[in-house]
PDB file of C-alpha atoms and ligand atoms in Angstrom:
ATOM      1  CA  MET A   1     -60.427 -13.343  50.869  1.00  0.00           C
ATOM      2  CA  ASN A   2     -58.485 -11.242  48.358  1.00  0.00           C
ATOM      3  CA  MET A   3     -55.641 -10.342  50.680  1.00  0.00           C
ATOM      4  CA  LYS A   4     -52.523 -12.298  49.822  1.00  0.00           C
ATOM      5  CA  ILE A   5     -50.125 -12.903  52.755  1.00  0.00           C
ATOM      6  CA  ILE A   6     -46.526 -13.798  51.980  1.00  0.00           C
ATOM      7  CA  VAL A   7     -44.374 -15.005  54.867  1.00  0.00           C
ATOM      8  CA  ALA A   8     -40.689 -14.322  54.259  1.00  0.00           C
ATOM      9  CA  LYS A   9     -37.812 -15.577  56.355  1.00  0.00           C
ATOM     10  CA  ASP A  10     -36.545 -12.136  57.327  1.00  0.00           C
ATOM     11  CA  GLU A  11     -36.699  -8.412  56.566  1.00  0.00           C
ATOM     12  CA  LYS A  12     -34.061  -8.648  53.864  1.00  0.00           C
ATOM     13  CA  GLU A  13     -36.144 -11.144  51.933  1.00  0.00           C
ATOM     14  CA  ILE A  14     -39.222  -8.919  52.347  1.00  0.00           C
ATOM     15  CA  GLY A  15     -37.216  -6.003  50.939  1.00  0.00           C
ATOM     16  CA  CYS A  16     -36.225  -8.042  47.880  1.00  0.00           C
ATOM     17  CA  LEU A  17     -39.689  -9.479  47.216  1.00  0.00           C
ATOM     18  CA  ALA A  18     -41.363  -6.096  47.540  1.00  0.00           C
ATOM     19  CA  ALA A  19     -38.644  -4.392  45.458  1.00  0.00           C
ATOM     20  CA  ASP A  20     -39.381  -6.857  42.630  1.00  0.00           C
ATOM     21  CA  ILE A  21     -42.889  -5.386  42.422  1.00  0.00           C
ATOM     22  CA  TYR A  22     -41.486  -1.840  42.227  1.00  0.00           C
ATOM     23  CA  GLU A  23     -38.933  -2.852  39.613  1.00  0.00           C
ATOM     24  CA  GLN A  24     -41.621  -4.378  37.389  1.00  0.00           C
ATOM     25  CA  LEU A  25     -44.042  -1.480  37.846  1.00  0.00           C
ATOM     26  CA  ILE A  26     -41.457   1.226  37.106  1.00  0.00           C
ATOM     27  CA  ALA A  27     -40.165  -0.688  34.044  1.00  0.00           C
ATOM     28  CA  SER A  28     -43.694  -0.890  32.631  1.00  0.00           C
ATOM     29  CA  LYS A  29     -44.768   2.622  33.714  1.00  0.00           C
ATOM     30  CA  PRO A  30     -41.748   4.886  34.261  1.00  0.00           C
ATOM     31  CA  ASP A  31     -43.905   7.817  35.452  1.00  0.00           C
ATOM     32  CA  CYS A  32     -45.989   5.769  37.860  1.00  0.00           C
ATOM     33  CA  VAL A  33     -47.276   7.252  41.120  1.00  0.00           C
ATOM     34  CA  LEU A  34     -45.963   5.580  44.274  1.00  0.00           C
ATOM     35  CA  GLY A  35     -47.772   6.028  47.579  1.00  0.00           C
ATOM     36  CA  LEU A  36     -45.034   5.867  50.221  1.00  0.00           C
ATOM     37  CA  ALA A  37     -44.871   5.350  53.980  1.00  0.00           C
ATOM     38  CA  THR A  38     -42.466   6.153  56.790  1.00  0.00           C
ATOM     39  CA  GLY A  39     -41.638   4.219  59.979  1.00  0.00           C
ATOM     40  CA  SER A  40     -39.496   1.138  60.478  1.00  0.00           C
ATOM     41  CA  SER A  41     -41.438  -1.291  58.284  1.00  0.00           C
ATOM     42  CA  PRO A  42     -40.462   0.151  54.854  1.00  0.00           C
ATOM     43  CA  LEU A  43     -36.742   0.489  55.624  1.00  0.00           C
ATOM     44  CA  PRO A  44     -35.589  -2.892  54.207  1.00  0.00           C
ATOM     45  CA  LEU A  45     -37.547  -2.141  51.024  1.00  0.00           C
ATOM     46  CA  TYR A  46     -36.085   1.369  50.729  1.00  0.00           C
ATOM     47  CA  ALA A  47     -32.564  -0.036  51.200  1.00  0.00           C
ATOM     48  CA  GLU A  48     -33.197  -2.514  48.379  1.00  0.00           C
ATOM     49  CA  LEU A  49     -34.651   0.188  46.096  1.00  0.00           C
ATOM     50  CA  VAL A  50     -31.534   2.319  46.686  1.00  0.00           C
ATOM     51  CA  LYS A  51     -29.331  -0.682  45.821  1.00  0.00           C
ATOM     52  CA  ARG A  52     -31.233  -1.421  42.609  1.00  0.00           C
ATOM     53  CA  CYS A  53     -31.113   2.245  41.597  1.00  0.00           C
ATOM     54  CA  ASP A  54     -27.327   2.224  42.158  1.00  0.00           C
ATOM     55  CA  GLU A  55     -27.065  -0.903  40.045  1.00  0.00           C
ATOM     56  CA  GLY A  56     -29.039   0.755  37.228  1.00  0.00           C
ATOM     57  CA  ARG A  57     -31.918  -1.701  37.570  1.00  0.00           C
ATOM     58  CA  ILE A  58     -34.521   0.934  38.544  1.00  0.00           C
ATOM     59  CA  ASP A  59     -34.749   4.441  37.083  1.00  0.00           C
ATOM     60  CA  PHE A  60     -36.779   6.819  39.272  1.00  0.00           C
ATOM     61  CA  SER A  61     -36.260   9.878  37.055  1.00  0.00           C
ATOM     62  CA  ALA A  62     -39.892  10.067  35.947  1.00  0.00           C
ATOM     63  CA  VAL A  63     -41.501   8.504  39.023  1.00  0.00           C
ATOM     64  CA  ARG A  64     -43.858  10.616  41.135  1.00  0.00           C
ATOM     65  CA  SER A  65     -44.528   9.924  44.808  1.00  0.00           C
ATOM     66  CA  VAL A  66     -47.081  10.903  47.431  1.00  0.00           C
ATOM     67  CA  ASN A  67     -46.555  10.170  51.094  1.00  0.00           C
ATOM     68  CA  LEU A  68     -49.225   8.940  53.438  1.00  0.00           C
ATOM     69  CA  ASP A  69     -48.793  11.407  56.232  1.00  0.00           C
ATOM     70  CA  GLU A  70     -46.903  14.089  58.132  1.00  0.00           C
ATOM     71  CA  TYR A  71     -46.887  15.399  61.691  1.00  0.00           C
ATOM     72  CA  ARG A  72     -48.674  18.703  62.260  1.00  0.00           C
ATOM     73  CA  GLY A  73     -46.349  21.384  63.527  1.00  0.00           C
ATOM     74  CA  LEU A  74     -43.076  19.979  62.198  1.00  0.00           C
ATOM     75  CA  ALA A  75     -41.196  21.854  59.487  1.00  0.00           C
ATOM     76  CA  PRO A  76     -39.894  19.797  56.546  1.00  0.00           C
ATOM     77  CA  GLU A  77     -36.318  20.075  57.833  1.00  0.00           C
ATOM     78  CA  HIS A  78     -37.210  18.988  61.398  1.00  0.00           C
ATOM     79  CA  PRO A  79     -35.207  15.814  62.182  1.00  0.00           C
ATOM     80  CA  GLN A  80     -38.400  13.861  62.953  1.00  0.00           C
ATOM     81  CA  SER A  81     -40.540  15.163  60.102  1.00  0.00           C
ATOM     82  CA  TYR A  82     -41.636  12.591  57.597  1.00  0.00           C
ATOM     83  CA  ARG A  83     -40.328  14.759  54.740  1.00  0.00           C
ATOM     84  CA  ARG A  84     -36.876  14.560  56.312  1.00  0.00           C
ATOM     85  CA  PHE A  85     -37.274  10.810  56.874  1.00  0.00           C
ATOM     86  CA  MET A  86     -38.061  10.324  53.193  1.00  0.00           C
ATOM     87  CA  GLN A  87     -35.134  12.482  52.073  1.00  0.00           C
ATOM     88  CA  GLU A  88     -32.682  10.606  54.287  1.00  0.00           C
ATOM     89  CA  ASN A  89     -33.915   7.066  53.723  1.00  0.00           C
ATOM     90  CA  LEU A  90     -34.887   7.191  50.074  1.00  0.00           C
ATOM     91  CA  PHE A  91     -35.179  10.373  48.025  1.00  0.00           C
ATOM     92  CA  ASP A  92     -31.618  11.653  48.536  1.00  0.00           C
ATOM     93  CA  LYS A  93     -30.253   8.222  47.589  1.00  0.00           C
ATOM     94  CA  ILE A  94     -32.139   7.613  44.332  1.00  0.00           C
ATOM     95  CA  ASN A  95     -32.610   9.633  41.154  1.00  0.00           C
ATOM     96  CA  ILE A  96     -36.160  10.795  41.892  1.00  0.00           C
ATOM     97  CA  LYS A  97     -36.750  14.515  41.284  1.00  0.00           C
ATOM     98  CA  ARG A  98     -37.557  16.478  44.431  1.00  0.00           C
ATOM     99  CA  GLU A  99     -40.363  18.304  42.610  1.00  0.00           C
ATOM    100  CA  ASN A 100     -41.994  14.952  41.872  1.00  0.00           C
ATOM    101  CA  THR A 101     -42.192  14.001  45.553  1.00  0.00           C
ATOM    102  CA  PHE A 102     -45.126  15.111  47.683  1.00  0.00           C
ATOM    103  CA  VAL A 103     -45.479  14.918  51.467  1.00  0.00           C
ATOM    104  CA  PRO A 104     -48.365  16.638  53.295  1.00  0.00           C
ATOM    105  CA  ASP A 105     -47.488  20.092  54.627  1.00  0.00           C
ATOM    106  CA  GLY A 106     -47.339  19.884  58.417  1.00  0.00           C
ATOM    107  CA  LEU A 107     -47.167  23.660  58.766  1.00  0.00           C
ATOM    108  CA  ALA A 108     -50.102  24.741  56.588  1.00  0.00           C
ATOM    109  CA  GLU A 109     -52.087  27.445  58.382  1.00  0.00           C
ATOM    110  CA  ASP A 110     -55.302  26.465  56.652  1.00  0.00           C
ATOM    111  CA  ALA A 111     -54.966  22.733  57.213  1.00  0.00           C
ATOM    112  CA  ASP A 112     -58.310  21.836  55.664  1.00  0.00           C
ATOM    113  CA  ALA A 113     -57.481  23.704  52.458  1.00  0.00           C
ATOM    114  CA  ALA A 114     -54.077  21.993  52.356  1.00  0.00           C
ATOM    115  CA  CYS A 115     -55.755  18.600  52.788  1.00  0.00           C
ATOM    116  CA  ARG A 116     -58.105  19.307  49.883  1.00  0.00           C
ATOM    117  CA  ALA A 117     -55.161  20.450  47.756  1.00  0.00           C
ATOM    118  CA  TYR A 118     -53.282  17.245  48.600  1.00  0.00           C
ATOM    119  CA  GLU A 119     -56.225  15.135  47.420  1.00  0.00           C
ATOM    120  CA  ASP A 120     -56.586  17.239  44.260  1.00  0.00           C
ATOM    121  CA  ASN A 121     -52.899  16.770  43.539  1.00  0.00           C
ATOM    122  CA  ILE A 122     -53.193  12.982  43.803  1.00  0.00           C
ATOM    123  CA  THR A 123     -56.118  13.136  41.378  1.00  0.00           C
ATOM    124  CA  SER A 124     -54.215  15.319  38.950  1.00  0.00           C
ATOM    125  CA  LEU A 125     -51.237  12.935  39.055  1.00  0.00           C
ATOM    126  CA  GLY A 126     -53.654  10.263  37.843  1.00  0.00           C
ATOM    127  CA  GLY A 127     -54.131   8.427  41.151  1.00  0.00           C
ATOM    128  CA  ILE A 128     -51.812   6.095  43.044  1.00  0.00           C
ATOM    129  CA  ASP A 129     -50.518   3.035  41.205  1.00  0.00           C
ATOM    130  CA  LEU A 130     -48.936   1.307  44.190  1.00  0.00           C
ATOM    131  CA  GLN A 131     -49.520   2.232  47.821  1.00  0.00           C
ATOM    132  CA  LEU A 132     -47.122   1.069  50.517  1.00  0.00           C
ATOM    133  CA  LEU A 133     -48.423   0.635  54.068  1.00  0.00           C
ATOM    134  CA  GLY A 134     -47.229  -0.370  57.507  1.00  0.00           C
ATOM    135  CA  ILE A 135     -49.678  -1.147  60.298  1.00  0.00           C
ATOM    136  CA  GLY A 136     -49.878   0.328  63.791  1.00  0.00           C
ATOM    137  CA  HIS A 137     -50.323  -1.839  66.880  1.00  0.00           C
ATOM    138  CA  ASP A 138     -53.913  -0.610  67.049  1.00  0.00           C
ATOM    139  CA  GLY A 139     -54.521  -1.390  63.373  1.00  0.00           C
ATOM    140  CA  HIS A 140     -54.029   2.131  62.039  1.00  0.00           C
ATOM    141  CA  ILE A 141     -52.967   2.690  58.449  1.00  0.00           C
ATOM    142  CA  GLY A 142     -51.495   6.042  57.608  1.00  0.00           C
ATOM    143  CA  PHE A 143     -52.591   7.870  60.747  1.00  0.00           C
ATOM    144  CA  ASN A 144     -56.173   6.661  60.433  1.00  0.00           C
ATOM    145  CA  GLU A 145     -56.772   5.579  63.999  1.00  0.00           C
ATOM    146  CA  PRO A 146     -59.567   3.269  65.247  1.00  0.00           C
ATOM    147  CA  ASP A 147     -62.802   5.242  64.947  1.00  0.00           C
ATOM    148  CA  ASP A 148     -66.551   5.014  64.414  1.00  0.00           C
ATOM    149  CA  ASP A 149     -66.220   5.333  60.669  1.00  0.00           C
ATOM    150  CA  PHE A 150     -63.658   5.198  57.872  1.00  0.00           C
ATOM    151  CA  PRO A 151     -62.428   8.709  56.990  1.00  0.00           C
ATOM    152  CA  LEU A 152     -62.462   9.096  53.238  1.00  0.00           C
ATOM    153  CA  THR A 153     -60.027  11.822  52.256  1.00  0.00           C
ATOM    154  CA  THR A 154     -56.845  13.531  53.484  1.00  0.00           C
ATOM    155  CA  HIS A 155     -57.560  15.100  56.867  1.00  0.00           C
ATOM    156  CA  VAL A 156     -56.113  16.224  60.203  1.00  0.00           C
ATOM    157  CA  VAL A 157     -56.122  13.635  63.000  1.00  0.00           C
ATOM    158  CA  THR A 158     -55.481  13.663  66.729  1.00  0.00           C
ATOM    159  CA  LEU A 159     -52.993  10.903  67.490  1.00  0.00           C
ATOM    160  CA  THR A 160     -53.888   8.361  70.159  1.00  0.00           C
ATOM    161  CA  GLU A 161     -51.582   8.003  73.149  1.00  0.00           C
ATOM    162  CA  MET A 162     -50.725   4.479  71.909  1.00  0.00           C
ATOM    163  CA  THR A 163     -49.494   5.864  68.602  1.00  0.00           C
ATOM    164  CA  ARG A 164     -47.608   8.725  70.260  1.00  0.00           C
ATOM    165  CA  GLU A 165     -45.892   6.259  72.598  1.00  0.00           C
ATOM    166  CA  ALA A 166     -45.061   3.910  69.706  1.00  0.00           C
ATOM    167  CA  ASN A 167     -43.338   6.817  67.941  1.00  0.00           C
ATOM    168  CA  GLU A 168     -41.584   8.163  71.032  1.00  0.00           C
ATOM    169  CA  ARG A 169     -38.499   6.140  70.062  1.00  0.00           C
ATOM    170  CA  PHE A 170     -37.803   8.630  67.256  1.00  0.00           C
ATOM    171  CA  PHE A 171     -37.971  11.666  69.599  1.00  0.00           C
ATOM    172  CA  SER A 172     -36.006  12.526  72.732  1.00  0.00           C
ATOM    173  CA  CYS A 173     -39.121  12.268  74.944  1.00  0.00           C
ATOM    174  CA  LEU A 174     -42.894  11.704  74.724  1.00  0.00           C
ATOM    175  CA  ASP A 175     -43.621  15.431  75.198  1.00  0.00           C
ATOM    176  CA  GLU A 176     -41.909  16.149  71.897  1.00  0.00           C
ATOM    177  CA  VAL A 177     -44.166  13.806  69.896  1.00  0.00           C
ATOM    178  CA  PRO A 178     -46.773  15.948  68.117  1.00  0.00           C
ATOM    179  CA  HIS A 179     -50.426  15.470  69.042  1.00  0.00           C
ATOM    180  CA  GLU A 180     -51.730  15.874  65.517  1.00  0.00           C
ATOM    181  CA  ALA A 181     -50.927  14.705  62.023  1.00  0.00           C
ATOM    182  CA  VAL A 182     -52.202  15.059  58.471  1.00  0.00           C
ATOM    183  CA  THR A 183     -52.995  11.768  56.812  1.00  0.00           C
ATOM    184  CA  MET A 184     -54.429  10.445  53.607  1.00  0.00           C
ATOM    185  CA  GLY A 185     -57.893   9.048  54.249  1.00  0.00           C
ATOM    186  CA  ILE A 186     -58.918   5.417  54.021  1.00  0.00           C
ATOM    187  CA  GLY A 187     -60.675   6.294  50.777  1.00  0.00           C
ATOM    188  CA  THR A 188     -57.455   7.766  49.362  1.00  0.00           C
ATOM    189  CA  VAL A 189     -55.604   4.548  50.194  1.00  0.00           C
ATOM    190  CA  MET A 190     -58.362   2.291  48.888  1.00  0.00           C
ATOM    191  CA  ALA A 191     -58.371   4.141  45.551  1.00  0.00           C
ATOM    192  CA  ALA A 192     -54.786   2.956  44.884  1.00  0.00           C
ATOM    193  CA  LYS A 193     -54.652   0.375  42.119  1.00  0.00           C
ATOM    194  CA  LYS A 194     -52.415  -1.944  44.113  1.00  0.00           C
ATOM    195  CA  ILE A 195     -51.454  -2.049  47.804  1.00  0.00           C
ATOM    196  CA  ILE A 196     -48.476  -3.578  49.598  1.00  0.00           C
ATOM    197  CA  MET A 197     -48.301  -3.827  53.383  1.00  0.00           C
ATOM    198  CA  ILE A 198     -45.137  -4.734  55.311  1.00  0.00           C
ATOM    199  CA  VAL A 199     -45.501  -6.192  58.814  1.00  0.00           C
ATOM    200  CA  THR A 200     -42.459  -7.288  60.795  1.00  0.00           C
ATOM    201  CA  GLY A 201     -41.515  -8.352  64.308  1.00  0.00           C
ATOM    202  CA  ALA A 202     -43.205 -10.254  67.134  1.00  0.00           C
ATOM    203  CA  GLY A 203     -44.721  -7.006  68.389  1.00  0.00           C
ATOM    204  CA  LYS A 204     -47.045  -7.007  65.355  1.00  0.00           C
ATOM    205  CA  ALA A 205     -48.167 -10.648  65.767  1.00  0.00           C
ATOM    206  CA  ASP A 206     -51.422  -9.808  67.575  1.00  0.00           C
ATOM    207  CA  ILE A 207     -52.504  -7.119  65.141  1.00  0.00           C
ATOM    208  CA  LEU A 208     -51.622  -9.239  62.102  1.00  0.00           C
ATOM    209  CA  ARG A 209     -53.781 -12.041  63.497  1.00  0.00           C
ATOM    210  CA  GLN A 210     -56.648  -9.584  64.035  1.00  0.00           C
ATOM    211  CA  LEU A 211     -56.208  -8.258  60.523  1.00  0.00           C
ATOM    212  CA  LYS A 212     -56.121 -11.721  58.971  1.00  0.00           C
ATOM    213  CA  TYR A 213     -59.201 -13.089  60.738  1.00  0.00           C
ATOM    214  CA  GLY A 214     -61.081  -9.920  61.710  1.00  0.00           C
ATOM    215  CA  GLU A 215     -64.207  -8.498  60.142  1.00  0.00           C
ATOM    216  CA  VAL A 216     -64.144  -5.226  58.284  1.00  0.00           C
ATOM    217  CA  ARG A 217     -64.813  -2.541  60.892  1.00  0.00           C
ATOM    218  CA  PRO A 218     -63.557   1.018  61.500  1.00  0.00           C
ATOM    219  CA  GLU A 219     -62.291   0.072  64.978  1.00  0.00           C
ATOM    220  CA  LEU A 220     -59.606  -1.853  63.050  1.00  0.00           C
ATOM    221  CA  PRO A 221     -58.860   0.554  60.184  1.00  0.00           C
ATOM    222  CA  ALA A 222     -56.596  -1.861  58.267  1.00  0.00           C
ATOM    223  CA  SER A 223     -59.471  -4.363  58.041  1.00  0.00           C
ATOM    224  CA  VAL A 224     -60.873  -2.275  55.185  1.00  0.00           C
ATOM    225  CA  LEU A 225     -58.116  -3.755  53.014  1.00  0.00           C
ATOM    226  CA  HIS A 226     -60.176  -6.952  52.772  1.00  0.00           C
ATOM    227  CA  LEU A 227     -62.409  -4.968  50.417  1.00  0.00           C
ATOM    228  CA  HIS A 228     -59.557  -4.030  48.046  1.00  0.00           C
ATOM    229  CA  PRO A 229     -59.007  -6.327  45.053  1.00  0.00           C
ATOM    230  CA  ASP A 230     -55.193  -6.275  45.042  1.00  0.00           C
ATOM    231  CA  VAL A 231     -53.464  -6.303  48.442  1.00  0.00           C
ATOM    232  CA  THR A 232     -50.282  -8.205  49.273  1.00  0.00           C
ATOM    233  CA  VAL A 233     -49.052  -8.362  52.867  1.00  0.00           C
ATOM    234  CA  PHE A 234     -45.371  -9.208  53.306  1.00  0.00           C
ATOM    235  CA  CYS A 235     -44.532 -10.364  56.820  1.00  0.00           C
ATOM    236  CA  ASP A 236     -41.747 -12.154  58.627  1.00  0.00           C
ATOM    237  CA  GLU A 237     -42.162 -15.337  60.651  1.00  0.00           C
ATOM    238  CA  ALA A 238     -42.250 -13.417  63.955  1.00  0.00           C
ATOM    239  CA  ALA A 239     -45.158 -11.256  62.838  1.00  0.00           C
ATOM    240  CA  TYR A 240     -46.962 -14.319  61.426  1.00  0.00           C
ATOM    241  CA  SER A 241     -46.402 -16.414  64.566  1.00  0.00           C
ATOM    242  CA  LYS A 242     -49.972 -16.033  65.897  1.00  0.00           C
ATOM    243  CA  CYS A 243     -51.764 -16.502  62.573  1.00  0.00           C
TER     244      CYS A 243
HETATM  245  C1  F6R B 309     -46.188   5.810  58.399  1.00  0.00           C
HETATM  246  C2  F6R B 309     -47.547   5.440  58.751  1.00  0.00           C
HETATM  247  C3  F6R B 309     -47.873   4.534  59.899  1.00  0.00           C
HETATM  248  C4  F6R B 309     -46.896   3.383  60.072  1.00  0.00           C
HETATM  249  C5  F6R B 309     -47.283   2.523  61.270  1.00  0.00           C
HETATM  250  C6  F6R B 309     -46.275   1.423  61.517  1.00  0.00           C
HETATM  251  O1  F6R B 309     -46.164   6.670  57.292  1.00  0.00           O
HETATM  252  O2  F6R B 309     -48.432   5.900  58.109  1.00  0.00           O
HETATM  253  O3  F6R B 309     -49.168   4.021  59.707  1.00  0.00           O
HETATM  254  O4  F6R B 309     -46.884   2.608  58.904  1.00  0.00           O
HETATM  255  O5  F6R B 309     -47.380   3.318  62.408  1.00  0.00           O
HETATM  256  O6  F6R B 309     -45.056   1.995  61.881  1.00  0.00           O
HETATM  257  P1  F6R B 309     -43.705   1.137  61.950  1.00  0.00           P
HETATM  258  O7  F6R B 309     -43.421   0.682  60.575  1.00  0.00           O
HETATM  259  O8  F6R B 309     -42.667   2.094  62.458  1.00  0.00           O
HETATM  260  O9  F6R B 309     -43.986   0.013  62.888  1.00  0.00           O
END
């Protein structure tokens, strides 16, 4: 198995260990392309990246970034949009240039054309050097939900009720959670040169166990990562407790 699993004592340690990888990558390739994620899992890492930028240890001025996904129907300034999440938790706090940050357009009228353009942009940036992932309780990565096959490229998805309910905590009620999203495909993620996944909390213990021991199958989208040559999973003891 290629997938490396590192069990840290808590989220702060995960943030530091993962930030070391970013610090090294950006020092060796200042204009690298970072694939970024939203949700709770990346927050300790983003806090540590902000700290290291403040301390002058990481310079994001030439870094480019592409985000995994965005809700359909939410404007960039909507409080629950992923663009807004990225601005508030990372971009506004580091010296990355706004024009170098890309998040799928949740309002595009021609969604399929926008998805193709998003893929083309990733290609023209030179591909993703380091992709960050969380994992959903059903094994989704990005918003690639359990399915009969692995979707290859950026596309529109219908969110499962499980995923909508898991994200309800960010909205005032379930009705407000969008039903659709735009997400990078599994192929887009797998084309990244290196992948980091962060998994924290007892609530992720079952899915981490399934990921660790499960076969590669589209009903567990994250299982595809077993086929990637360079994946590191950072988890805390609670998430690892059933492994
Ligand atoms: C976020 C994303 C999702 C989350 C996953 C876990 O951009 O693509 O796949 O990584 O839903 O979410 P958290 O980290 O909130 O548990």
